[in-house]
XYZ file of C-alpha atoms in Angstrom:
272
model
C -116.158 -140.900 159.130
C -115.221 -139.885 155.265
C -112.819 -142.365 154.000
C -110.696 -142.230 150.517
C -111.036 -145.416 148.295
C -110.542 -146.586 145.009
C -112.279 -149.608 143.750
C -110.033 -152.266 141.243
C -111.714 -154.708 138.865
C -108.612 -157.539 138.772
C -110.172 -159.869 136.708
C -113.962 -159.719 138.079
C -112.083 -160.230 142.121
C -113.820 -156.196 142.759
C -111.263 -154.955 145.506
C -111.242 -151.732 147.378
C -108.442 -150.522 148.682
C -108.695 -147.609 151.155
C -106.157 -144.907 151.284
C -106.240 -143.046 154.417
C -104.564 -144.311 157.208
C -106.814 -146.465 159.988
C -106.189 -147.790 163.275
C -105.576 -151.805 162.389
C -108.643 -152.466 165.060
C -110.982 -150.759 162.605
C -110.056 -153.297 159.543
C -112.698 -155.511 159.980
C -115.701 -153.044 160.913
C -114.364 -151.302 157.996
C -114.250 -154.079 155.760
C -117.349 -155.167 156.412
C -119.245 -151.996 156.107
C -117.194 -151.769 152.276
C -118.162 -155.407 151.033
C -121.737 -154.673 151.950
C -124.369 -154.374 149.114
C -125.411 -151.137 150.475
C -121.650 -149.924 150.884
C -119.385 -150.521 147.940
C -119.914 -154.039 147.208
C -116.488 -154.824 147.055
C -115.247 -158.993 147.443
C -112.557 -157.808 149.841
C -111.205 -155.082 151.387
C -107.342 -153.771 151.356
C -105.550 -150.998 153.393
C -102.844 -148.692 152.162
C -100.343 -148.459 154.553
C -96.760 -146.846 155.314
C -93.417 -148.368 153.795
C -91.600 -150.992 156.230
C -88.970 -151.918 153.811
C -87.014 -149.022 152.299
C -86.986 -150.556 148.784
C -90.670 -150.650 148.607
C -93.212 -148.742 146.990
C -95.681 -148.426 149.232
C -97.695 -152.025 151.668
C -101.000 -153.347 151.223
C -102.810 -154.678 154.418
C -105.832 -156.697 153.728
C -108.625 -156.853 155.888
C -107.905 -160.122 157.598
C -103.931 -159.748 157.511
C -104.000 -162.479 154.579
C -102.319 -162.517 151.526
C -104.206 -161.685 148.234
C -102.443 -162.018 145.105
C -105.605 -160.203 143.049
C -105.281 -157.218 145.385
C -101.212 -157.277 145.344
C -102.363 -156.519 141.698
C -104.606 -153.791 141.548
C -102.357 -151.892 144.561
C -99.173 -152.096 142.151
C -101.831 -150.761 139.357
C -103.130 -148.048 141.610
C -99.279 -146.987 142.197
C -98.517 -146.857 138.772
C -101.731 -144.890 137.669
C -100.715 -142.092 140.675
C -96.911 -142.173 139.246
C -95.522 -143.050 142.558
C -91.323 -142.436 142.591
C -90.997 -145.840 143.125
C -91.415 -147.313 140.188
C -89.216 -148.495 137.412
C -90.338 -147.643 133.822
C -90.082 -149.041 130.705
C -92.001 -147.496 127.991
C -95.211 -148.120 128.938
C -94.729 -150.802 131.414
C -93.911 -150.666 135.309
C -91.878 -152.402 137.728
C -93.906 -151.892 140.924
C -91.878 -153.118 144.102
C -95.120 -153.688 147.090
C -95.093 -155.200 150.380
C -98.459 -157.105 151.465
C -99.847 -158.688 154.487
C -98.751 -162.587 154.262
C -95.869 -162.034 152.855
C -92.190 -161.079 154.379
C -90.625 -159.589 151.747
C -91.043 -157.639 148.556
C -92.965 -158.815 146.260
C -92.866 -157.352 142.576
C -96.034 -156.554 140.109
C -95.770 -155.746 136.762
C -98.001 -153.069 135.010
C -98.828 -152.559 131.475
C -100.648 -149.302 130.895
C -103.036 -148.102 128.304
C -104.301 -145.092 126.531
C -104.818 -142.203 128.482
C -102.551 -143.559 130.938
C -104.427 -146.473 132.812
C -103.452 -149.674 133.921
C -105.142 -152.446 131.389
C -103.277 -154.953 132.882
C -100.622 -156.537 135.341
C -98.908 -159.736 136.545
C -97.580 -160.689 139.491
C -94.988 -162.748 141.155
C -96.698 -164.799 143.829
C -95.375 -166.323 146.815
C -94.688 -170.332 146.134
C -96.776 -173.189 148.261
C -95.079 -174.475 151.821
C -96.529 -177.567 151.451
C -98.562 -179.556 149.123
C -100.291 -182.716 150.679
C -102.926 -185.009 149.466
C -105.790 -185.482 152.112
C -108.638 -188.250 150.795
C -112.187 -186.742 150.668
C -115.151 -188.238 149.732
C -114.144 -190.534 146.913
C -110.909 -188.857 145.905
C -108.046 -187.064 146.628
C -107.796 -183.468 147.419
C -104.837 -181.521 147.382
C -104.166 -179.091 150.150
C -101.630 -176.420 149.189
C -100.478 -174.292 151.684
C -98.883 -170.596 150.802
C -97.822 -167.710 152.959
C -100.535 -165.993 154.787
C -103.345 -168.720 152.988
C -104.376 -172.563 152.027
C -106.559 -173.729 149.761
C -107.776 -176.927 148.760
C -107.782 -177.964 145.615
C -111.170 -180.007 144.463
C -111.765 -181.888 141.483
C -115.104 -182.144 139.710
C -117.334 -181.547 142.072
C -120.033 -179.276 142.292
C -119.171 -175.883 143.970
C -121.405 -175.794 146.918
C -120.828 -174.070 150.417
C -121.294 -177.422 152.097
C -118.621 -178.868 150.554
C -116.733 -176.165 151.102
C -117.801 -176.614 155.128
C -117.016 -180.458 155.037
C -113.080 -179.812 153.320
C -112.985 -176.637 155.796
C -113.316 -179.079 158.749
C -110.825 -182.206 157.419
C -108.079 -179.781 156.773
C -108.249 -177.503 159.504
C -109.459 -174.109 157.876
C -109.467 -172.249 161.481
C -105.873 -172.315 161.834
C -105.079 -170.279 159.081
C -105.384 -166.517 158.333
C -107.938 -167.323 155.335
C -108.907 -170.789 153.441
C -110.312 -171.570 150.243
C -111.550 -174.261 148.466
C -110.968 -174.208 144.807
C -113.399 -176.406 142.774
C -111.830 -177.087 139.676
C -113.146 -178.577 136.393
C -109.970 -179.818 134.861
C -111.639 -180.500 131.461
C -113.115 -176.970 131.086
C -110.087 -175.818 132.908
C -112.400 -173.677 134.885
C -112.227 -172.789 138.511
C -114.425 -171.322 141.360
C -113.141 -170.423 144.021
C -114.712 -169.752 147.816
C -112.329 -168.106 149.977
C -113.373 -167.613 153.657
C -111.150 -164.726 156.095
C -110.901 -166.099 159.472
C -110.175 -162.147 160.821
C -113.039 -160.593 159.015
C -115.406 -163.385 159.285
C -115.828 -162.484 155.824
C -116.929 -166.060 152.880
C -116.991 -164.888 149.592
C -117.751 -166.554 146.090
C -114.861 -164.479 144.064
C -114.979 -163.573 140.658
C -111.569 -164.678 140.499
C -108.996 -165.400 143.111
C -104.309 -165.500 141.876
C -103.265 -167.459 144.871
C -106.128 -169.980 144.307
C -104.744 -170.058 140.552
C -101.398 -170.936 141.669
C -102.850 -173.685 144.615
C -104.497 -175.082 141.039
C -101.375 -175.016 139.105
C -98.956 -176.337 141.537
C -101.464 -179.060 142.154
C -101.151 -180.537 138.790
C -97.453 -179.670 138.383
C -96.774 -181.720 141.844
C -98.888 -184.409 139.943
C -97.703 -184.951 136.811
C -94.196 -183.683 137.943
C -94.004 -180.951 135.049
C -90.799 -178.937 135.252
C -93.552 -176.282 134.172
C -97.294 -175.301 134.476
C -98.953 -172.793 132.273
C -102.914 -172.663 132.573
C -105.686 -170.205 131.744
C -107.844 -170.738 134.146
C -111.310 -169.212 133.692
C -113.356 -168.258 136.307
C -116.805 -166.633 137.705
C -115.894 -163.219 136.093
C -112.528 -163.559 134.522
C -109.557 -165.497 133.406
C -105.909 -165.357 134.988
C -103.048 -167.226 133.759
C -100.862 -168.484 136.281
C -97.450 -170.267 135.407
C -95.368 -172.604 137.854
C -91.862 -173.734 137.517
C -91.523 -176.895 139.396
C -88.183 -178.932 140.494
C -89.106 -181.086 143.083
C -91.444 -178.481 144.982
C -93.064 -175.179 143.206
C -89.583 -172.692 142.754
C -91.622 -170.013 141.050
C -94.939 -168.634 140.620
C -96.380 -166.128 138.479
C -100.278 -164.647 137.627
C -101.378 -161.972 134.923
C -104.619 -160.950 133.943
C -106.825 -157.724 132.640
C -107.473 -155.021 135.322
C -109.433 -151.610 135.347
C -109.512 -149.218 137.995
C -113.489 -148.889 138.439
C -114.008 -145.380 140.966
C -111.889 -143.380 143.233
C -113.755 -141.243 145.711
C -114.601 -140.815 149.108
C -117.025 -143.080 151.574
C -118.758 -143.072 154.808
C -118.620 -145.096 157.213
C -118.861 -146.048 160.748
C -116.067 -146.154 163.492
């Protein structure tokens, strides 16, 4: 089956988002056929879908139904580069209004664009953490941080391994959620790597950069030192994001920007 696709660089997370319309029971054999080396070697796989909520430009599904702050990104990005009525301009930037999977209601990504018209870069509001717990591991503390659709655990200095990532996957309960990720910070550097797993998909990735891991990070040290605000650059395996928190008691606002490039848009075989 031919497929249309573009393929997003947000901050070195490569997404592809596919824009024909698919059967929801072909996500994961599609996904999976994209992320391969010999497909499109994407880190994750998104699917364009139909409006549900009238005020919204258009609803990203991602492979495993999980949220994905990187892809909520590079859809609002794609929208803006195709001019989509939609979207509120100012000069040169864009409002984009998107619904994605893990999320209930609209969330809103700003768009700067560049010569010739292309998005250079674009910021997100992100959904804020449920729940932020401390869970002992090893010979520290951990900090769990659960958002909308995923969790990630927050690990400081240590080294980035997938058995670590197995052993915190296990004490906090990774299968119950939509997607998990441990987030093995360096709080010195302030540099993160993040493994994110998709329960759906089956899918464990090392990502060149992951938002909703940036704001698990954040929030972490906001809840604490009890800052009534967060701002970080975080840099990561193939790019930096800045994420900002506003915290009053629990995380009231969230926030991620960072450079973005659409890489191809073309067509793709694969198998259904």
């Amino acid at each position: 089956m031919e497929i249309s696709f573009v393929k997003i660089n947000p901050a070195g997370n490569i997404t592809v988002i596919v824009l024909d319309q698919l059967p929801r029971c072909a996500y994961r054999d599609v996904a999976g056929q994209i992320m391969s080396p010999r497909g499109l070697g994407a880190e994750q796989v998104g699917f364009a879908e139909r409006s549900r909520i009238r005020t919204s430009a258009g609803r990203l599904h991602m492979m495993g139904g999980e949220f994905c702050g990187n892809a909520s990104r590079a859809f609002g990005a794609w929208l803006a580069f195709r001019g989509h009525p939609g979207i509120t301009w100012q000069g040169q930037q864009a409002a984009v209004p998107i619904e994605v999977s893990g999320y209930e209601d609209v969330l809103r990504v700003g768009v700067s664009m560049g010569q010739g018209g292309r998005p250079v870069r674009a910021s997100s509001l992100m959904p804020v953490p449920q729940r932020i717990s401390r869970i002992w591991f090893r010979d520290s503390e951990i900090a769990l941080v659960e958002l909308p659709g995923i969790t990630h655990a927050v690990v400081w200095e240590e080294e980035a391994t997938e058995e670590t990532f197995r052993e915190v996957a296990a004490i906090c309960g990774a299968e119950a959620v939509p997607a998990f990720g441990v987030m093995f910070f360096n709080e010195t550097k302030a540099e993160m790597v993040p493994l994110v797993a998709v329960r759906d998909s089956g899918s464990l990735v090392w990502e060149g950069s992951c938002a909703s891991g940036s704001v698990a990070v954040a929030s972490a040290l906001a809840a604490r030192d009890c800052q009534s605000k967060e701002k970080v650059c975080l840099r990561q395996p193939r790019g930096e994001l800045l994420v900002c928190v506003d915290w009053d008691g629990k995380v009231v606002s969230a926030e991620v920007s960072g450079s973005l490039e659409i890489v191809a848009v073309g067509t793709a075989f694969v198998a259904i």
